PDB file of C-alpha atoms in Angstrom:
ATOM      1  CA  UNK A 719     -11.965  91.836  72.395  1.00  0.00           C
ATOM      2  CA  UNK A 720     -14.233  89.440  70.492  1.00  0.00           C
ATOM      3  CA  UNK A 721     -13.817  85.684  70.933  1.00  0.00           C
ATOM      4  CA  UNK A 722     -12.812  85.291  67.281  1.00  0.00           C
ATOM      5  CA  UNK A 723     -10.036  87.864  67.673  1.00  0.00           C
ATOM      6  CA  UNK A 724      -8.802  86.157  70.841  1.00  0.00           C
ATOM      7  CA  UNK A 725      -8.696  82.784  69.070  1.00  0.00           C
ATOM      8  CA  UNK A 726      -6.862  84.322  66.123  1.00  0.00           C
ATOM      9  CA  UNK A 727      -4.299  85.939  68.422  1.00  0.00           C
ATOM     10  CA  UNK A 728      -3.682  82.694  70.321  1.00  0.00           C
ATOM     11  CA  UNK A 729      -3.457  80.812  67.022  1.00  0.00           C
ATOM     12  CA  UNK A 730      -0.840  83.248  65.702  1.00  0.00           C
ATOM     13  CA  UNK A 731       1.359  83.021  68.799  1.00  0.00           C
ATOM     14  CA  UNK A 732       0.757  79.283  69.081  1.00  0.00           C
ATOM     15  CA  UNK A 733       1.856  78.710  65.489  1.00  0.00           C
ATOM     16  CA  UNK A 734       4.979  80.819  66.095  1.00  0.00           C
ATOM     17  CA  UNK A 735       5.863  78.780  69.191  1.00  0.00           C
ATOM     18  CA  UNK A 736       5.292  75.506  67.339  1.00  0.00           C
ATOM     19  CA  UNK A 737       7.328  76.632  64.337  1.00  0.00           C
ATOM     20  CA  UNK A 738      10.203  77.733  66.547  1.00  0.00           C
ATOM     21  CA  UNK A 739      10.134  74.394  68.399  1.00  0.00           C
ATOM     22  CA  UNK A 740      10.302  72.524  65.090  1.00  0.00           C
ATOM     23  CA  UNK A 741      13.131  74.809  63.959  1.00  0.00           C
ATOM     24  CA  UNK A 742      15.172  73.990  67.056  1.00  0.00           C
ATOM     25  CA  UNK A 743      14.509  70.265  66.669  1.00  0.00           C
ATOM     26  CA  UNK A 744      15.319  70.279  62.945  1.00  0.00           C
ATOM     27  CA  UNK A 745      18.710  71.852  63.656  1.00  0.00           C
ATOM     28  CA  UNK A 746      19.540  70.018  66.872  1.00  0.00           C
ATOM     29  CA  UNK A 747      18.551  66.425  66.127  1.00  0.00           C
ATOM     30  CA  UNK A 748      20.111  65.746  62.670  1.00  0.00           C
ATOM     31  CA  UNK A 749      23.579  66.906  63.798  1.00  0.00           C
ATOM     32  CA  UNK A 750      23.737  64.597  66.819  1.00  0.00           C
ATOM     33  CA  UNK A 751      26.559  62.139  66.019  1.00  0.00           C
ATOM     34  CA  UNK A 752      24.473  58.905  66.200  1.00  0.00           C
ATOM     35  CA  UNK A 753      21.651  60.428  64.120  1.00  0.00           C
ATOM     36  CA  UNK A 754      24.061  62.041  61.669  1.00  0.00           C
ATOM     37  CA  UNK A 755      25.900  58.739  61.122  1.00  0.00           C
ATOM     38  CA  UNK A 756      22.646  56.939  60.340  1.00  0.00           C
ATOM     39  CA  UNK A 757      21.473  59.668  57.972  1.00  0.00           C
ATOM     40  CA  UNK A 758      24.804  59.776  56.121  1.00  0.00           C
ATOM     41  CA  UNK A 759      24.775  55.975  55.836  1.00  0.00           C
ATOM     42  CA  UNK A 760      21.281  56.154  54.315  1.00  0.00           C
ATOM     43  CA  UNK A 761      21.647  59.285  52.154  1.00  0.00           C
ATOM     44  CA  UNK A 762      25.382  59.660  51.603  1.00  0.00           C
ATOM     45  CA  UNK A 763      27.346  62.803  52.615  1.00  0.00           C
ATOM     46  CA  UNK A 764      25.969  64.889  49.737  1.00  0.00           C
ATOM     47  CA  UNK A 765      22.430  63.693  50.260  1.00  0.00           C
ATOM     48  CA  UNK A 766      22.660  64.467  53.951  1.00  0.00           C
ATOM     49  CA  UNK A 767      23.756  68.056  53.275  1.00  0.00           C
ATOM     50  CA  UNK A 768      21.033  68.554  50.650  1.00  0.00           C
ATOM     51  CA  UNK A 769      18.317  67.098  52.886  1.00  0.00           C
ATOM     52  CA  UNK A 770      19.496  69.048  55.918  1.00  0.00           C
ATOM     53  CA  UNK A 771      19.632  72.273  53.911  1.00  0.00           C
ATOM     54  CA  UNK A 772      16.199  71.731  52.359  1.00  0.00           C
ATOM     55  CA  UNK A 773      14.656  70.981  55.759  1.00  0.00           C
ATOM     56  CA  UNK A 774      16.298  74.061  57.274  1.00  0.00           C
ATOM     57  CA  UNK A 775      15.023  76.342  54.508  1.00  0.00           C
ATOM     58  CA  UNK A 776      11.497  74.914  54.670  1.00  0.00           C
ATOM     59  CA  UNK A 777      11.224  75.279  58.455  1.00  0.00           C
ATOM     60  CA  UNK A 778      12.762  78.748  58.316  1.00  0.00           C
ATOM     61  CA  UNK A 779      10.208  79.841  55.710  1.00  0.00           C
ATOM     62  CA  UNK A 780       7.380  78.524  57.889  1.00  0.00           C
ATOM     63  CA  UNK A 781       8.767  80.332  60.921  1.00  0.00           C
ATOM     64  CA  UNK A 782       8.990  83.640  59.058  1.00  0.00           C
ATOM     65  CA  UNK A 783       5.424  83.254  57.774  1.00  0.00           C
ATOM     66  CA  UNK A 784       4.228  82.361  61.295  1.00  0.00           C
ATOM     67  CA  UNK A 785       5.859  85.492  62.703  1.00  0.00           C
ATOM     68  CA  UNK A 786       4.065  87.578  60.088  1.00  0.00           C
ATOM     69  CA  UNK A 787       0.707  86.129  61.170  1.00  0.00           C
ATOM     70  CA  UNK A 788       1.045  87.182  64.805  1.00  0.00           C
ATOM     71  CA  UNK A 789      -0.535  90.425  66.090  1.00  0.00           C
ATOM     72  CA  UNK A 790       1.729  93.444  65.618  1.00  0.00           C
ATOM     73  CA  UNK A 791       3.051  94.545  69.030  1.00  0.00           C
ATOM     74  CA  UNK A 792       5.662  97.346  68.764  1.00  0.00           C
ATOM     75  CA  UNK A 793       8.518  97.037  71.263  1.00  0.00           C
ATOM     76  CA  UNK A 794      11.138  99.539  70.096  1.00  0.00           C
ATOM     77  CA  UNK A 795      10.830 102.721  68.016  1.00  0.00           C
ATOM     78  CA  UNK A 796      11.494 102.371  64.312  1.00  0.00           C
ATOM     79  CA  UNK A 797      13.355 104.757  62.008  1.00  0.00           C
ATOM     80  CA  UNK A 798      13.870 104.540  58.256  1.00  0.00           C
ATOM     81  CA  UNK A 799      17.630 103.986  58.591  1.00  0.00           C
ATOM     82  CA  UNK A 800      16.980 100.640  60.285  1.00  0.00           C
ATOM     83  CA  UNK A 801      15.708  99.219  56.994  1.00  0.00           C
ATOM     84  CA  UNK A 802      19.226  99.629  55.577  1.00  0.00           C
ATOM     85  CA  UNK A 803      20.879  97.470  58.252  1.00  0.00           C
ATOM     86  CA  UNK A 804      20.033  94.109  56.616  1.00  0.00           C
ATOM     87  CA  UNK A 805      21.186  95.465  53.245  1.00  0.00           C
ATOM     88  CA  UNK A 806      24.591  96.234  54.743  1.00  0.00           C
ATOM     89  CA  UNK A 807      24.810  92.953  56.647  1.00  0.00           C
ATOM     90  CA  UNK A 808      23.674  90.524  53.947  1.00  0.00           C
ATOM     91  CA  UNK A 809      26.797  90.712  51.732  1.00  0.00           C
ATOM     92  CA  UNK A 810      28.864  89.601  54.734  1.00  0.00           C
ATOM     93  CA  UNK A 811      26.317  86.875  55.497  1.00  0.00           C
ATOM     94  CA  UNK A 812      26.514  85.576  51.925  1.00  0.00           C
ATOM     95  CA  UNK A 813      30.325  85.583  52.018  1.00  0.00           C
ATOM     96  CA  UNK A 814      30.323  83.552  55.252  1.00  0.00           C
ATOM     97  CA  UNK A 815      27.897  81.043  53.736  1.00  0.00           C
ATOM     98  CA  UNK A 816      29.754  80.744  50.423  1.00  0.00           C
ATOM     99  CA  UNK A 817      33.162  80.295  52.040  1.00  0.00           C
ATOM    100  CA  UNK A 818      31.924  78.254  54.994  1.00  0.00           C
ATOM    101  CA  UNK A 819      29.957  75.634  53.055  1.00  0.00           C
ATOM    102  CA  UNK A 820      31.823  72.527  51.857  1.00  0.00           C
ATOM    103  CA  UNK A 821      35.229  73.941  52.841  1.00  0.00           C
ATOM    104  CA  UNK A 822      37.588  71.733  54.879  1.00  0.00           C
ATOM    105  CA  UNK A 823      36.665  72.453  58.491  1.00  0.00           C
ATOM    106  CA  UNK A 824      36.402  69.653  61.062  1.00  0.00           C
ATOM    107  CA  UNK A 825      35.678  72.195  63.806  1.00  0.00           C
ATOM    108  CA  UNK A 826      32.095  73.032  62.821  1.00  0.00           C
ATOM    109  CA  UNK A 827      29.231  71.799  60.672  1.00  0.00           C
ATOM    110  CA  UNK A 828      29.065  72.562  56.983  1.00  0.00           C
ATOM    111  CA  UNK A 829      32.622  71.402  56.337  1.00  0.00           C
ATOM    112  CA  UNK A 830      33.629  68.848  53.699  1.00  0.00           C
ATOM    113  CA  UNK A 831      36.832  67.017  52.753  1.00  0.00           C
ATOM    114  CA  UNK A 832      37.886  67.546  56.359  1.00  0.00           C
ATOM    115  CA  UNK A 833      40.892  65.257  55.915  1.00  0.00           C
ATOM    116  CA  UNK A 834      42.414  68.079  53.822  1.00  0.00           C
ATOM    117  CA  UNK A 835      42.163  70.618  56.663  1.00  0.00           C
ATOM    118  CA  UNK A 836      45.538  72.211  57.421  1.00  0.00           C
ATOM    119  CA  UNK A 837      45.656  73.753  60.942  1.00  0.00           C
ATOM    120  CA  UNK A 838      48.426  76.109  59.807  1.00  0.00           C
ATOM    121  CA  UNK A 839      46.325  77.300  56.842  1.00  0.00           C
ATOM    122  CA  UNK A 840      42.741  77.024  58.133  1.00  0.00           C
ATOM    123  CA  UNK A 841      41.091  79.190  55.470  1.00  0.00           C
ATOM    124  CA  UNK A 842      37.681  80.518  56.504  1.00  0.00           C
ATOM    125  CA  UNK A 843      38.073  78.807  59.896  1.00  0.00           C
ATOM    126  CA  UNK A 844      40.816  81.322  60.651  1.00  0.00           C
ATOM    127  CA  UNK A 845      38.277  84.113  60.340  1.00  0.00           C
ATOM    128  CA  UNK A 846      35.861  82.120  62.497  1.00  0.00           C
ATOM    129  CA  UNK A 847      35.719  78.390  62.969  1.00  0.00           C
ATOM    130  CA  UNK A 848      31.905  78.600  62.857  1.00  0.00           C
ATOM    131  CA  UNK A 849      31.102  80.596  59.691  1.00  0.00           C
ATOM    132  CA  UNK A 850      27.567  79.252  59.194  1.00  0.00           C
ATOM    133  CA  UNK A 851      26.314  79.859  62.773  1.00  0.00           C
ATOM    134  CA  UNK A 852      27.793  83.363  62.688  1.00  0.00           C
ATOM    135  CA  UNK A 853      26.138  83.993  59.325  1.00  0.00           C
ATOM    136  CA  UNK A 854      22.820  83.055  60.943  1.00  0.00           C
ATOM    137  CA  UNK A 855      23.538  85.282  63.952  1.00  0.00           C
ATOM    138  CA  UNK A 856      24.447  88.293  61.776  1.00  0.00           C
ATOM    139  CA  UNK A 857      21.396  87.786  59.556  1.00  0.00           C
ATOM    140  CA  UNK A 858      19.134  87.516  62.589  1.00  0.00           C
ATOM    141  CA  UNK A 859      20.555  90.506  64.460  1.00  0.00           C
ATOM    142  CA  UNK A 860      20.293  92.742  61.384  1.00  0.00           C
ATOM    143  CA  UNK A 861      16.682  91.733  60.747  1.00  0.00           C
ATOM    144  CA  UNK A 862      15.750  92.122  64.423  1.00  0.00           C
ATOM    145  CA  UNK A 863      16.894  95.737  64.290  1.00  0.00           C
ATOM    146  CA  UNK A 864      14.873  96.310  61.118  1.00  0.00           C
ATOM    147  CA  UNK A 865      11.723  94.667  62.583  1.00  0.00           C
ATOM    148  CA  UNK A 866      11.487  95.762  66.241  1.00  0.00           C
ATOM    149  CA  UNK A 867       8.040  94.321  66.999  1.00  0.00           C
ATOM    150  CA  UNK A 868       7.494  91.580  69.577  1.00  0.00           C
ATOM    151  CA  UNK A 869       7.078  88.586  67.252  1.00  0.00           C
ATOM    152  CA  UNK A 870      10.084  89.422  65.089  1.00  0.00           C
ATOM    153  CA  UNK A 871      12.288  90.311  68.047  1.00  0.00           C
ATOM    154  CA  UNK A 872      11.429  86.959  69.612  1.00  0.00           C
ATOM    155  CA  UNK A 873      12.063  85.127  66.356  1.00  0.00           C
ATOM    156  CA  UNK A 874      15.237  86.887  65.205  1.00  0.00           C
ATOM    157  CA  UNK A 875      16.553  87.240  68.747  1.00  0.00           C
ATOM    158  CA  UNK A 876      15.972  83.521  69.217  1.00  0.00           C
ATOM    159  CA  UNK A 877      17.866  82.806  65.992  1.00  0.00           C
ATOM    160  CA  UNK A 878      20.833  84.918  67.087  1.00  0.00           C
ATOM    161  CA  UNK A 879      20.938  83.397  70.550  1.00  0.00           C
ATOM    162  CA  UNK A 880      20.543  79.886  69.149  1.00  0.00           C
ATOM    163  CA  UNK A 881      23.392  80.435  66.685  1.00  0.00           C
ATOM    164  CA  UNK A 882      25.824  81.931  69.199  1.00  0.00           C
ATOM    165  CA  UNK A 883      25.043  79.313  71.835  1.00  0.00           C
ATOM    166  CA  UNK A 884      25.427  76.678  69.129  1.00  0.00           C
ATOM    167  CA  UNK A 885      29.049  77.673  68.518  1.00  0.00           C
ATOM    168  CA  UNK A 886      29.875  76.937  72.152  1.00  0.00           C
ATOM    169  CA  UNK A 887      27.988  73.643  72.073  1.00  0.00           C
ATOM    170  CA  UNK A 888      29.838  72.555  68.920  1.00  0.00           C
ATOM    171  CA  UNK A 889      33.193  73.440  70.502  1.00  0.00           C
ATOM    172  CA  UNK A 890      32.360  71.447  73.621  1.00  0.00           C
ATOM    173  CA  UNK A 891      31.220  68.446  71.599  1.00  0.00           C
ATOM    174  CA  UNK A 892      34.300  68.493  69.370  1.00  0.00           C
ATOM    175  CA  UNK A 893      36.627  68.702  72.363  1.00  0.00           C
ATOM    176  CA  UNK A 894      34.956  65.593  73.699  1.00  0.00           C
ATOM    177  CA  UNK A 895      34.950  63.701  70.393  1.00  0.00           C
ATOM    178  CA  UNK A 896      38.434  64.675  69.208  1.00  0.00           C
ATOM    179  CA  UNK A 897      40.137  64.891  72.581  1.00  0.00           C
ATOM    180  CA  UNK A 898      41.385  68.150  74.067  1.00  0.00           C
ATOM    181  CA  UNK A 899      44.927  67.897  72.654  1.00  0.00           C
ATOM    182  CA  UNK A 900      43.769  67.169  69.078  1.00  0.00           C
ATOM    183  CA  UNK A 901      41.070  69.843  69.220  1.00  0.00           C
ATOM    184  CA  UNK A 902      43.608  72.428  70.424  1.00  0.00           C
ATOM    185  CA  UNK A 903      45.999  71.436  67.626  1.00  0.00           C
ATOM    186  CA  UNK A 904      43.309  71.844  64.978  1.00  0.00           C
ATOM    187  CA  UNK A 905      41.913  75.070  66.478  1.00  0.00           C
ATOM    188  CA  UNK A 906      45.241  76.786  67.234  1.00  0.00           C
ATOM    189  CA  UNK A 907      44.955  79.305  64.369  1.00  0.00           C
ATOM    190  CA  UNK A 908      41.199  79.797  64.636  1.00  0.00           C
ATOM    191  CA  UNK A 909      38.725  81.575  66.899  1.00  0.00           C
ATOM    192  CA  UNK A 910      35.041  81.351  67.641  1.00  0.00           C
ATOM    193  CA  UNK A 911      34.513  85.132  67.665  1.00  0.00           C
ATOM    194  CA  UNK A 912      34.965  86.425  64.096  1.00  0.00           C
ATOM    195  CA  UNK A 913      38.315  88.169  63.502  1.00  0.00           C
ATOM    196  CA  UNK A 914      39.606  87.385  67.025  1.00  0.00           C
ATOM    197  CA  UNK A 915      42.380  85.095  65.723  1.00  0.00           C
ATOM    198  CA  UNK A 916      43.406  87.780  63.216  1.00  0.00           C
ATOM    199  CA  UNK A 917      43.522  90.489  65.888  1.00  0.00           C
ATOM    200  CA  UNK A 918      45.457  88.188  68.240  1.00  0.00           C
ATOM    201  CA  UNK A 919      47.990  87.412  65.511  1.00  0.00           C
ATOM    202  CA  UNK A 920      47.271  83.668  65.473  1.00  0.00           C
ATOM    203  CA  UNK A 921      46.033  83.740  61.861  1.00  0.00           C
ATOM    204  CA  UNK A 922      46.969  85.616  58.721  1.00  0.00           C
ATOM    205  CA  UNK A 923      45.347  85.036  55.325  1.00  0.00           C
ATOM    206  CA  UNK A 924      47.848  83.218  53.092  1.00  0.00           C
ATOM    207  CA  UNK A 925      46.092  83.850  49.786  1.00  0.00           C
ATOM    208  CA  UNK A 926      43.254  85.831  48.267  1.00  0.00           C
ATOM    209  CA  UNK A 927      39.648  84.602  48.283  1.00  0.00           C
ATOM    210  CA  UNK A 928      38.735  81.920  45.754  1.00  0.00           C
ATOM    211  CA  UNK A 929      36.988  83.546  42.747  1.00  0.00           C
ATOM    212  CA  UNK A 930      34.453  80.712  42.489  1.00  0.00           C
ATOM    213  CA  UNK A 931      33.329  81.260  46.076  1.00  0.00           C
ATOM    214  CA  UNK A 932      33.051  85.011  45.486  1.00  0.00           C
ATOM    215  CA  UNK A 933      30.812  84.293  42.495  1.00  0.00           C
ATOM    216  CA  UNK A 934      28.666  81.968  44.644  1.00  0.00           C
ATOM    217  CA  UNK A 935      28.371  84.679  47.315  1.00  0.00           C
ATOM    218  CA  UNK A 936      27.288  87.304  44.763  1.00  0.00           C
ATOM    219  CA  UNK A 937      24.801  84.877  43.171  1.00  0.00           C
ATOM    220  CA  UNK A 938      23.358  84.010  46.591  1.00  0.00           C
ATOM    221  CA  UNK A 939      23.032  87.687  47.498  1.00  0.00           C
ATOM    222  CA  UNK A 940      21.316  88.483  44.177  1.00  0.00           C
ATOM    223  CA  UNK A 941      18.930  85.545  44.591  1.00  0.00           C
ATOM    224  CA  UNK A 942      17.972  86.671  48.095  1.00  0.00           C
ATOM    225  CA  UNK A 943      17.387  90.262  46.986  1.00  0.00           C
ATOM    226  CA  UNK A 944      15.296  89.257  43.977  1.00  0.00           C
ATOM    227  CA  UNK A 945      13.245  86.635  45.827  1.00  0.00           C
ATOM    228  CA  UNK A 946      12.638  88.652  49.001  1.00  0.00           C
ATOM    229  CA  UNK A 947       9.564  90.527  47.812  1.00  0.00           C
ATOM    230  CA  UNK A 948       7.865  87.533  46.063  1.00  0.00           C
ATOM    231  CA  UNK A 949       8.553  85.152  48.974  1.00  0.00           C
ATOM    232  CA  UNK A 950       8.415  87.395  52.068  1.00  0.00           C
ATOM    233  CA  UNK A 951       6.094  90.066  50.659  1.00  0.00           C
ATOM    234  CA  UNK A 952       8.384  92.988  51.504  1.00  0.00           C
ATOM    235  CA  UNK A 953      11.020  94.590  49.292  1.00  0.00           C
ATOM    236  CA  UNK A 954      14.491  94.513  50.889  1.00  0.00           C
ATOM    237  CA  UNK A 955      15.319  97.860  49.283  1.00  0.00           C
ATOM    238  CA  UNK A 956      13.941 100.749  51.376  1.00  0.00           C
ATOM    239  CA  UNK A 957      11.655 103.043  49.394  1.00  0.00           C
ATOM    240  CA  UNK A 958      12.224 106.032  51.676  1.00  0.00           C
ATOM    241  CA  UNK A 959      14.880 107.301  54.058  1.00  0.00           C
TER     242      UNK A 959
END
């Protein structure tokens, strides 16, 4: 291998490692209670959510681009059906995001108006008390299956692991901050694992989904489909089966 190729390979993997480190820091540091309090005091609750979301999207875009610049190293065989997996998963991801953002939920991040949270009628938290981390995990797992090369498996697998581990970390932190008794009271009709509270009979939906949130989910899904090829460079719709 020529020296230039070796430098390019190291640069690609080095950029991926750096981008992933920044991704972890950008998600871990701003949600720490002391840091979050300072940021909310400076930006306001809405400004904090906007800034946090913009930072997350920017770092995520960099990470995806960095993964695309690494040498292609196949790890698992690929079949055309795998390209359909993200298309089947993304509607559920968009629903979790639309219903999990700015809904009363003191048990995870992304909630708003948490003083209105009713433990007997937890809404999306009854499906899972961590809708946004599980949306990230589902998105990542689906895209890992569709892109089974080393760089993308590391990236998407890291996303999924980070998201699932994050749900446990959030639960631990909230038990400590709220106290075990209060946390158990708030979480009684919820579950970390999606649908587990429904299967166990601890939660039943009391009303149909809010139309406005359904519209947001559809709009988000359409935006992602339409922007995928211009931004990522690959059409999300498979051209062959």
